[in-house]
mmCIF file of C-alpha atoms in Angstrom:
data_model
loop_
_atom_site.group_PDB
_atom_site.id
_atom_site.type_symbol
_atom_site.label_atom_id
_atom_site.label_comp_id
_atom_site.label_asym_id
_atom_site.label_seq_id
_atom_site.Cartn_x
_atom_site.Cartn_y
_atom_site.Cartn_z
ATOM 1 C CA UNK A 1 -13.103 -10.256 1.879
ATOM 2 C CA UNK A 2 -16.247 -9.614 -0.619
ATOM 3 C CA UNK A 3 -16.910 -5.703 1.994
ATOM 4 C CA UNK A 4 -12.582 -5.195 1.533
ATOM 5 C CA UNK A 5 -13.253 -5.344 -2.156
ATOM 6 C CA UNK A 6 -16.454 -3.578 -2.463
ATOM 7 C CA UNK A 7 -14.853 -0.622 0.272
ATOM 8 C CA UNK A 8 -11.431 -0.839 -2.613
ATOM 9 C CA UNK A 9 -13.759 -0.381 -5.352
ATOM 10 C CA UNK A 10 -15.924 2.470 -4.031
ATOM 11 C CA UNK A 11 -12.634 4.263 -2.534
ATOM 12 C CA UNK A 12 -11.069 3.678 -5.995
ATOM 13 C CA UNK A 13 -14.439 5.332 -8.160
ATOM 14 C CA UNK A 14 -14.379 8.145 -5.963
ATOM 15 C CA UNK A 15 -10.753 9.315 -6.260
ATOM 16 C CA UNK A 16 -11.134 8.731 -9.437
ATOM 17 C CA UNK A 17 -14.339 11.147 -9.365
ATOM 18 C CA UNK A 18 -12.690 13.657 -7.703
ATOM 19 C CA UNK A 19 -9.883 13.750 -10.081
ATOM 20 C CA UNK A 20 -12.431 13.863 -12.956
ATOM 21 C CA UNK A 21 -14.164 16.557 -11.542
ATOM 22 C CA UNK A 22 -10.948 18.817 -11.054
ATOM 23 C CA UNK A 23 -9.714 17.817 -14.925
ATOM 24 C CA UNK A 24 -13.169 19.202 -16.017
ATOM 25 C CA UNK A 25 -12.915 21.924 -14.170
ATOM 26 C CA UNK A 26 -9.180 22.983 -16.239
ATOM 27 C CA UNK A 27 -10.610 21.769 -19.700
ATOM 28 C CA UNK A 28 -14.043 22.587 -20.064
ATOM 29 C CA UNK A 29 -14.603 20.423 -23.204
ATOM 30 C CA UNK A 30 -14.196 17.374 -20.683
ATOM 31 C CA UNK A 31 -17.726 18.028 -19.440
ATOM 32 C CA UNK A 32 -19.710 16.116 -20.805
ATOM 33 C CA UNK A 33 -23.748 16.033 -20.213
ATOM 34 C CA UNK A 34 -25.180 12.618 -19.460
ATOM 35 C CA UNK A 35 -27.169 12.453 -22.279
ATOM 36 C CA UNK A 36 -23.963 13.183 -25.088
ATOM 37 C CA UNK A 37 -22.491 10.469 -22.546
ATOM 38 C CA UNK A 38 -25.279 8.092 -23.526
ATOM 39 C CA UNK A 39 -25.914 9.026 -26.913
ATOM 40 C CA UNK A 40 -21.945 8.615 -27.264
ATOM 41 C CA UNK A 41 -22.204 5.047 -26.118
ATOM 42 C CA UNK A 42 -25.250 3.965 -27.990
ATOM 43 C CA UNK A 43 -23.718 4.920 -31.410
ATOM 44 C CA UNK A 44 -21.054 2.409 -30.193
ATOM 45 C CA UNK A 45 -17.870 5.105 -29.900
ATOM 46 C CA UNK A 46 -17.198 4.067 -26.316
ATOM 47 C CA UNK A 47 -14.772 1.581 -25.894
ATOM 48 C CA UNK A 48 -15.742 -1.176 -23.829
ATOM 49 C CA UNK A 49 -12.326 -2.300 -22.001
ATOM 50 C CA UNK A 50 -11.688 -5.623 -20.311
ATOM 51 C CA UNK A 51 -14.501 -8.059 -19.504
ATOM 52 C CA UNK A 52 -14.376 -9.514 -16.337
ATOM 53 C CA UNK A 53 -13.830 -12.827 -17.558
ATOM 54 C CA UNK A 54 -10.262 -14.311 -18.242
ATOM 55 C CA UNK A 55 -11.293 -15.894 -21.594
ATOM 56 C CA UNK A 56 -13.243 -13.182 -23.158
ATOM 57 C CA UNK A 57 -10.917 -10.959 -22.449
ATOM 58 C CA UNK A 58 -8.149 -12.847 -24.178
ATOM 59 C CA UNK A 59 -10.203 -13.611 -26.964
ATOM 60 C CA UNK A 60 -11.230 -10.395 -27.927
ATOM 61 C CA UNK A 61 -7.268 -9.293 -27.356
ATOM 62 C CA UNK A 62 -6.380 -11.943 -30.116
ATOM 63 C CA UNK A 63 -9.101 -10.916 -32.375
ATOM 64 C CA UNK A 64 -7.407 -7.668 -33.180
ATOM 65 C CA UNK A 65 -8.807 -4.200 -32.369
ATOM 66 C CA UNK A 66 -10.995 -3.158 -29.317
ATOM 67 C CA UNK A 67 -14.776 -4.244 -30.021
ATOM 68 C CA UNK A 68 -16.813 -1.330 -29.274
ATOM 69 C CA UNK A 69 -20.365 -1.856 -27.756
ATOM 70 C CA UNK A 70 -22.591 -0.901 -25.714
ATOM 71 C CA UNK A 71 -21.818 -0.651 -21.878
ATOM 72 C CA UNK A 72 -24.601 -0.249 -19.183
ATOM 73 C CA UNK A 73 -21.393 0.595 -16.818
ATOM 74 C CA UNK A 74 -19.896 3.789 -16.376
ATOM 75 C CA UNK A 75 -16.768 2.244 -15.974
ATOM 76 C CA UNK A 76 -15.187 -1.821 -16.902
ATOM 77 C CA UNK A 77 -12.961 -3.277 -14.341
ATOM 78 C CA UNK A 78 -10.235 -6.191 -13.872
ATOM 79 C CA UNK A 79 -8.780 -7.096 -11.131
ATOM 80 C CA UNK A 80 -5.570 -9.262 -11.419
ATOM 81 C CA UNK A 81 -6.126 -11.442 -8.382
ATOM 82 C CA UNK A 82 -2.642 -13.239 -9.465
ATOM 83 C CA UNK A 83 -1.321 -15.000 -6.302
ATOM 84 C CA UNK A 84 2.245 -16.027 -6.959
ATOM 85 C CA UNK A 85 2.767 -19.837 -6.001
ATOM 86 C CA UNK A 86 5.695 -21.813 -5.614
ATOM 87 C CA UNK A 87 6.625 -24.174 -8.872
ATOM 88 C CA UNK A 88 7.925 -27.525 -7.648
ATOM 89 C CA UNK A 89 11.116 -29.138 -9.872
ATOM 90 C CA UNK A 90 8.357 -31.570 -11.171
ATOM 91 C CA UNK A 91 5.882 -29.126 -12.365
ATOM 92 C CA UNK A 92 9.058 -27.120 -13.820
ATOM 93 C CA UNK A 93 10.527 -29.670 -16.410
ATOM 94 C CA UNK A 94 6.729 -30.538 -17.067
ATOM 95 C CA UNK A 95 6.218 -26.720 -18.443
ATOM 96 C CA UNK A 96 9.792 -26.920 -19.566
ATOM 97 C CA UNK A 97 8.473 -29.170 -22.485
ATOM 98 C CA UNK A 98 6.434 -26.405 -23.390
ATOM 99 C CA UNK A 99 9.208 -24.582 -25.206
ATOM 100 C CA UNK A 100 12.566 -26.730 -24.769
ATOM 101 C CA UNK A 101 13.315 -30.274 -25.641
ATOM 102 C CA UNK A 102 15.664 -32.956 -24.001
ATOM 103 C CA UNK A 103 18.663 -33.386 -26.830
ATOM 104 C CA UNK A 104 20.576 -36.352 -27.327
ATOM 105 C CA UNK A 105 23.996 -35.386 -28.151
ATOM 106 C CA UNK A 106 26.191 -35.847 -31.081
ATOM 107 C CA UNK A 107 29.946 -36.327 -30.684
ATOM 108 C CA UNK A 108 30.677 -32.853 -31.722
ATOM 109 C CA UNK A 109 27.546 -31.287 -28.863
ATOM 110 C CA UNK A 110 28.949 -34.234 -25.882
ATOM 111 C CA UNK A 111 32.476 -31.517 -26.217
ATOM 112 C CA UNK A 112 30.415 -28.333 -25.907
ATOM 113 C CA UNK A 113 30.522 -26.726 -22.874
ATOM 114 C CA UNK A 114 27.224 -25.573 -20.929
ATOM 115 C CA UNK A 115 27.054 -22.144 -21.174
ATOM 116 C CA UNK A 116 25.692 -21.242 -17.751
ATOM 117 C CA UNK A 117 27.668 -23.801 -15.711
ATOM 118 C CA UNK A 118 30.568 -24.505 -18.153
ATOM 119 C CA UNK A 119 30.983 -28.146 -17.750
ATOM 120 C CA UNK A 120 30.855 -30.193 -20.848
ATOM 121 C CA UNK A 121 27.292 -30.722 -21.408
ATOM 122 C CA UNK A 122 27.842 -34.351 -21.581
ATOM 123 C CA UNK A 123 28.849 -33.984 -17.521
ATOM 124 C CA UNK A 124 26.793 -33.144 -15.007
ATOM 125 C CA UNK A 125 26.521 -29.520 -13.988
ATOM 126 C CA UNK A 126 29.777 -28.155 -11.968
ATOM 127 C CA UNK A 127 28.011 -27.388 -8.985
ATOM 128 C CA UNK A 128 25.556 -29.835 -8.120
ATOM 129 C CA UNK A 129 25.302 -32.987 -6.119
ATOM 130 C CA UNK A 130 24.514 -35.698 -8.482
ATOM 131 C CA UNK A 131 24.224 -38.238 -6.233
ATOM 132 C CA UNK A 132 20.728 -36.610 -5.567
ATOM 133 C CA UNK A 133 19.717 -35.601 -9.488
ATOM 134 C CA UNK A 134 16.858 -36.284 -10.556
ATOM 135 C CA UNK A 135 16.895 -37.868 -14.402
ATOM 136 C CA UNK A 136 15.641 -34.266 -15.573
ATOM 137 C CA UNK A 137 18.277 -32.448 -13.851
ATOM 138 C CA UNK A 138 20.767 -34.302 -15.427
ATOM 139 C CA UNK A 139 19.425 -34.345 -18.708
ATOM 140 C CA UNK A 140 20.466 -31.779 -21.547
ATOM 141 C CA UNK A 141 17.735 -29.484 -22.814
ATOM 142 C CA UNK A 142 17.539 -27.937 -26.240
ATOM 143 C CA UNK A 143 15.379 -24.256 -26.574
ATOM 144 C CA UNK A 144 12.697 -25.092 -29.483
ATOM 145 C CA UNK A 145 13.486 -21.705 -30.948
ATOM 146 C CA UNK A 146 17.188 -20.705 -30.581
ATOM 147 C CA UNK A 147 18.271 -24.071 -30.700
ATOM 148 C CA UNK A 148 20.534 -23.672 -27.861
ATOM 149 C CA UNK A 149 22.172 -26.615 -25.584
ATOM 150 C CA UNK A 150 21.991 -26.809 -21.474
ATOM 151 C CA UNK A 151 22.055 -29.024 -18.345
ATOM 152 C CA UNK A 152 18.356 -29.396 -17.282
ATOM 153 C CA UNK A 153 19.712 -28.484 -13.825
ATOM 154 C CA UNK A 154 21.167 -25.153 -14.728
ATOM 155 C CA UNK A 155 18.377 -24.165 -16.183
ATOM 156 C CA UNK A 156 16.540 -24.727 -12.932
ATOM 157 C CA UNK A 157 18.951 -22.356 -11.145
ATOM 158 C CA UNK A 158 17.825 -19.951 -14.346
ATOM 159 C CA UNK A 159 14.482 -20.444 -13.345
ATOM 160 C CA UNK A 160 15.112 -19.840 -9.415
ATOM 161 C CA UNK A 161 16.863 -16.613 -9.435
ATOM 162 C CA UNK A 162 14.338 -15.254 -11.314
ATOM 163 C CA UNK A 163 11.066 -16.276 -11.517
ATOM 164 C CA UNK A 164 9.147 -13.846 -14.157
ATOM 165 C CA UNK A 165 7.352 -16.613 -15.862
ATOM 166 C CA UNK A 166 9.472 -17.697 -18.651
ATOM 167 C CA UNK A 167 13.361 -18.042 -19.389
ATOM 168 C CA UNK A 168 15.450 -16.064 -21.480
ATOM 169 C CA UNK A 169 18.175 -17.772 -23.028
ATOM 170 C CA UNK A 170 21.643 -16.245 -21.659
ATOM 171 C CA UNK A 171 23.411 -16.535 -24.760
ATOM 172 C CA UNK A 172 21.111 -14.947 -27.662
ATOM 173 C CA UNK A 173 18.650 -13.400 -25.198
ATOM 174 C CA UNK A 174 15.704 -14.917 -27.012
ATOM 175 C CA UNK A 175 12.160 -15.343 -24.732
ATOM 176 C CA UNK A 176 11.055 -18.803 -23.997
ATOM 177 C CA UNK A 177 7.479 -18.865 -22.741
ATOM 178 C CA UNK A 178 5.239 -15.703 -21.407
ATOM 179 C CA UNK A 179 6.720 -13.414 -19.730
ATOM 180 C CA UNK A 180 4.886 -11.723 -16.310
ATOM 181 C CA UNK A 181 6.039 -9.010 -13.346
ATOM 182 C CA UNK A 182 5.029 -8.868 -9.581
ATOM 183 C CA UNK A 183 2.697 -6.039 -9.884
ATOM 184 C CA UNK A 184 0.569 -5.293 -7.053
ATOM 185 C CA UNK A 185 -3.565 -6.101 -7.534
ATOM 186 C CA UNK A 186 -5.476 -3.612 -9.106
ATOM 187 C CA UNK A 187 -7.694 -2.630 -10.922
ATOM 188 C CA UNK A 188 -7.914 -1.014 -14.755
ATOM 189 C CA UNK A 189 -10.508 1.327 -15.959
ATOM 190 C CA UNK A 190 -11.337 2.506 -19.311
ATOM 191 C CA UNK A 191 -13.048 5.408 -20.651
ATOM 192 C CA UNK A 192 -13.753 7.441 -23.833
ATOM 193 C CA UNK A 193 -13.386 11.070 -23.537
ATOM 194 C CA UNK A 194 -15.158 13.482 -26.632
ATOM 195 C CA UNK A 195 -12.061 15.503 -26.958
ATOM 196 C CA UNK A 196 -8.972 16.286 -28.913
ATOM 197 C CA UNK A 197 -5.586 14.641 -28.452
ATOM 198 C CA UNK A 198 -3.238 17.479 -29.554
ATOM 199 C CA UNK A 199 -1.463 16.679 -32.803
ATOM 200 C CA UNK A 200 -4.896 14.891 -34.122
ATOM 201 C CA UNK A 201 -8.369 16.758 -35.934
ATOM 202 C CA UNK A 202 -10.913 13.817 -35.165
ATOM 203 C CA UNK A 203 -12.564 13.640 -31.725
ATOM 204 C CA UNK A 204 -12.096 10.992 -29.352
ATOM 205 C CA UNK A 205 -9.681 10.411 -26.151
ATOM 206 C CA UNK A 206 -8.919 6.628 -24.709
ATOM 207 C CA UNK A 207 -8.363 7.130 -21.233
ATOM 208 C CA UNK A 208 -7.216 4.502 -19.320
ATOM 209 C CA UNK A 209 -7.214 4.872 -15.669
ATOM 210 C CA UNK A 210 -5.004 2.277 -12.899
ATOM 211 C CA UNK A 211 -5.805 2.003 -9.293
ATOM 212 C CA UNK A 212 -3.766 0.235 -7.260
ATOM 213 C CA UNK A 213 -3.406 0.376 -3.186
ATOM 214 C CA UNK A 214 -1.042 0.105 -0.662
ATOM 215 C CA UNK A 215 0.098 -3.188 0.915
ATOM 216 C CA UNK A 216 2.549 -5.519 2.095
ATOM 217 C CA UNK A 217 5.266 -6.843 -0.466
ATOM 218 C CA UNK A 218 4.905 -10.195 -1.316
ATOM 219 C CA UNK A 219 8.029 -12.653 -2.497
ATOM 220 C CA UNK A 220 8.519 -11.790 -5.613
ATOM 221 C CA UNK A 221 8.646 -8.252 -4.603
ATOM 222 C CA UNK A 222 12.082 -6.615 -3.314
ATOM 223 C CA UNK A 223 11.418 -6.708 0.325
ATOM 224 C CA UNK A 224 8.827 -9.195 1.015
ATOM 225 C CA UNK A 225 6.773 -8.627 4.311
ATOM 226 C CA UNK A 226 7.505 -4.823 4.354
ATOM 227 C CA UNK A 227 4.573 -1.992 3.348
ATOM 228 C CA UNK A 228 4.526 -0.475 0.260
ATOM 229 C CA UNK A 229 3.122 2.638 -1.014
ATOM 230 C CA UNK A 230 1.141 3.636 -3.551
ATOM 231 C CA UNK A 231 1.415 7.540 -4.178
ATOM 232 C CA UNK A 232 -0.068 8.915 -7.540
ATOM 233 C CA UNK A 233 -2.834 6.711 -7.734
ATOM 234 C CA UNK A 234 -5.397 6.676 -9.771
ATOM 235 C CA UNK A 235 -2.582 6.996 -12.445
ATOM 236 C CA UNK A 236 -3.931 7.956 -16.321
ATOM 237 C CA UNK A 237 -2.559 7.166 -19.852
ATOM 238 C CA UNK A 238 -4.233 8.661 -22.962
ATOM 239 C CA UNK A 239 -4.473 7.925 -26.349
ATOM 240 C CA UNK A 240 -6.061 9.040 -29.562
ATOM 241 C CA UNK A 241 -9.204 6.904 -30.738
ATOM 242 C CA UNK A 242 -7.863 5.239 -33.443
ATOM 243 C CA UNK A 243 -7.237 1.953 -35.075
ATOM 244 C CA UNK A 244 -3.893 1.781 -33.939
ATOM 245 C CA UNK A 245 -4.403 2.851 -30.845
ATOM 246 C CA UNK A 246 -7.058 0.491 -29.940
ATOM 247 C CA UNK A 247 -4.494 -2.605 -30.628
ATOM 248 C CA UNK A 248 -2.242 -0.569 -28.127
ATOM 249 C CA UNK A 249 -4.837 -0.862 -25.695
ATOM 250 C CA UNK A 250 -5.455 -4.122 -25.906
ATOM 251 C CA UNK A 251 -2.118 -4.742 -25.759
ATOM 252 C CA UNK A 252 -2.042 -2.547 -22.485
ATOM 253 C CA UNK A 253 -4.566 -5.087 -21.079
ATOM 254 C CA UNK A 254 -2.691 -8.288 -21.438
ATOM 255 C CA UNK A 255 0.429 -6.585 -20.218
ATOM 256 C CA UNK A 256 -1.887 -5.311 -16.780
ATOM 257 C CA UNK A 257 -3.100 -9.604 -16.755
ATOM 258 C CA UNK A 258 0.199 -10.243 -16.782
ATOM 259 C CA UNK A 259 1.150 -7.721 -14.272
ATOM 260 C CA UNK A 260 3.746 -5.794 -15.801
ATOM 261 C CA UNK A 261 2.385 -2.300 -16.492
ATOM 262 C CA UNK A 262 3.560 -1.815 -12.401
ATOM 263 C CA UNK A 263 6.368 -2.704 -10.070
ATOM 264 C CA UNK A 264 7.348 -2.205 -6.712
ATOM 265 C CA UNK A 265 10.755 -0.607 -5.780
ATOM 266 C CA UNK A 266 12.491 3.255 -6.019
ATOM 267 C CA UNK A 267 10.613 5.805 -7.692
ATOM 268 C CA UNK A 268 13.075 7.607 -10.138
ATOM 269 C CA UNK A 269 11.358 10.731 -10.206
ATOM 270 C CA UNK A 270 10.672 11.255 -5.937
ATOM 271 C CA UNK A 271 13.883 8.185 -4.619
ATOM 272 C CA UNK A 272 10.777 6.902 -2.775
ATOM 273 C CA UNK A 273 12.018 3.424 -1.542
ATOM 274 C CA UNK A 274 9.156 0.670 -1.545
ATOM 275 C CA UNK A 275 6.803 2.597 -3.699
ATOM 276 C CA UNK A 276 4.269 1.287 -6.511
ATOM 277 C CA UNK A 277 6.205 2.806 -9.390
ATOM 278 C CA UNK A 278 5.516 2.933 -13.870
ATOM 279 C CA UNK A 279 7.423 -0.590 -14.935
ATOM 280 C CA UNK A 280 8.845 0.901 -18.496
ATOM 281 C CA UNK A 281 5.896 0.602 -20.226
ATOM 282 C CA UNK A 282 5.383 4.735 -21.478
ATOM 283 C CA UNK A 283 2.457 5.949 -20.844
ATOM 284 C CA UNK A 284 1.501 9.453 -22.120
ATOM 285 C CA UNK A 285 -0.026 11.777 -18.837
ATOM 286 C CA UNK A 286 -1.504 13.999 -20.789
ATOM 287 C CA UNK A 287 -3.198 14.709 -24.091
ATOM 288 C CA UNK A 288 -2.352 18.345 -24.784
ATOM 289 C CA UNK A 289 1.272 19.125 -23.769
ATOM 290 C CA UNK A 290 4.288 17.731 -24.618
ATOM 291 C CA UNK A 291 6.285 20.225 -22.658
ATOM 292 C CA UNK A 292 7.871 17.345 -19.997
ATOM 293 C CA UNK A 293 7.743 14.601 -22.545
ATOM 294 C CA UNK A 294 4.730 12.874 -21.743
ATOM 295 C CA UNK A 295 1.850 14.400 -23.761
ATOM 296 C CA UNK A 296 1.634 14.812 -27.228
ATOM 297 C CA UNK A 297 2.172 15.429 -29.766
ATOM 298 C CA UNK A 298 4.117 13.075 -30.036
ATOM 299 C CA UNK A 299 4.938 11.326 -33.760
ATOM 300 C CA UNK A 300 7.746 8.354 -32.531
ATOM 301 C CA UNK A 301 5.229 7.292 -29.002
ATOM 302 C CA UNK A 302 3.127 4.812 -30.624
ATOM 303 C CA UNK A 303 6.366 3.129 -32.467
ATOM 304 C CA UNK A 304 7.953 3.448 -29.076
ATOM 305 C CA UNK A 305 5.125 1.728 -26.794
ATOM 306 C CA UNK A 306 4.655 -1.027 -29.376
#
């Protein structure tokens, strides 16, 4: 497993190489001699992009902008080794508590009607066995935020037809717990380019660079057990070096932990069926043309992607 990774990584740098080499070719200004490269990162205007280690990497995220340091790397990597695992009903109403309470009903609440099963909430839910319930399934659950009523057991069935990591209430549409995607592994480079984004006068390009590879779907995917595709790859976003868009970045790296920057399913652009394809997260292809929508400039993007 450790020579499939280090073969992944290696294929990964030098696709991404090649594709360097062929951008610097078109833009000139992308060349970059090794020793502006390292004089570039030793005055500290490099971003340094996710550490390898889970907590670090969250830390810094909650800390507000990007740190910038020094890197001995060329490039940082992460690799979301996220294996999904089935919850059991125990382990559900535990992290359940997390965001929802059990309720004890009022007069009034005993009349109200579930709104998933719609059974009085003071009944069990309409289409389970009680005989078999568990005390949580028949319980009543209250959402900590939108205050809102259900059977413990219908929110189970919430929770089984689709399993993204948190619930969304079906009546005000409000988030309860973290939200995450079935994106394939991969991995997530960042760079710092001494260029102009179009639009902007300072120098400075983020470039953030995904590499994902082919493989078989797993069960959260669409068709689980079938090959997938990965066509594209490595795929680029860019972004001015600023303030602002250093929180977007970070940002951009808990949404790749999380595995949502990617999904599996039809490309829009090619109908590709079973293809690694952008998961509504807009990214911006290219820094100087805004000709097909995804380059700047671009004054409503950053609003947008927040």
């Amino acid at each position: 497993r450790t020579l499939l990774k280090t073969l992944s990584n290696i294929a990964c740098r030098d696709t991404e190489e090649a594709a360097s080499n062929s951008t610097a070719e078109k833009y000139p200004l992308l060349q970059l001699k090794e020793q502006e490269k390292k004089q570039t990162r030793s005055m500290g205007s490099r971003i340094s992009a996710l550490l390898s280690r889970h907590q670090r990497r969250r830390s810094r995220v909650h800390n507000g902008p990007l740190a910038v340091e020094e890197d001995r790397k060329e490039d940082v990597e992460i690799q979301d080794t996220h294996k999904t695992e089935e919850v059991s009903e125990e382990d559900f109403f535990s992290a359940l508590s997390d965001f929802a309470e059990q309720a004890q009903l009022t007069d009034s609440q005993a009349e109200e009607e579930c709104p998933l099963c719609l059974e009085y909430l003071s009944e069990a839910a309409a289409y389970y066995d009680t005989e078999y319930a568990s005390d949580a399934r028949r319980a009543v659950f209250r959402f900590k935020i939108c205050k809102h009523l259900f059977h413990g057991q219908c929110l189970l069935a919430l929770k089984a037809a689709k399993d993204n990591g948190c619930l969304r209430c079906p009546l005000c549409k409000t988030i309860h717990g973290v939200v995450t995607g079935n994106q394939p592994d991969g991995l997530m480079h960042i760079f710092r380019l001494d260029d102009i984004v179009a639009g902007f006068t300072t120098p400075g390009v983020i470039q953030i660079s995904y590499c994902i590879q082919a493989g078989i779907q797993g069960p959260t995917h669409p068709n689980p057990g079938t090959h997938f595709t990965c066509r594209g790859f490595p795929r680029v976003g860019y972004f001015p070096d600023t303030t602002q868009c250093r929180q977007i970045v970070s940002m951009l790296m808990v949404a790749f932990e999380r595995r949502l920057i990617f999904t599996v399913g039809t490309s829009m652009t090619s109908g590709r069926h079973n293809t690694v394809t952008w998961n509504e997260i807009h990214h911006k292809t290219s820094y100087t043309d805004n000709s097909s929508g995804h380059g700047y400039p671009d004054p409503d993007y950053f609003y947008n992607v927040c």
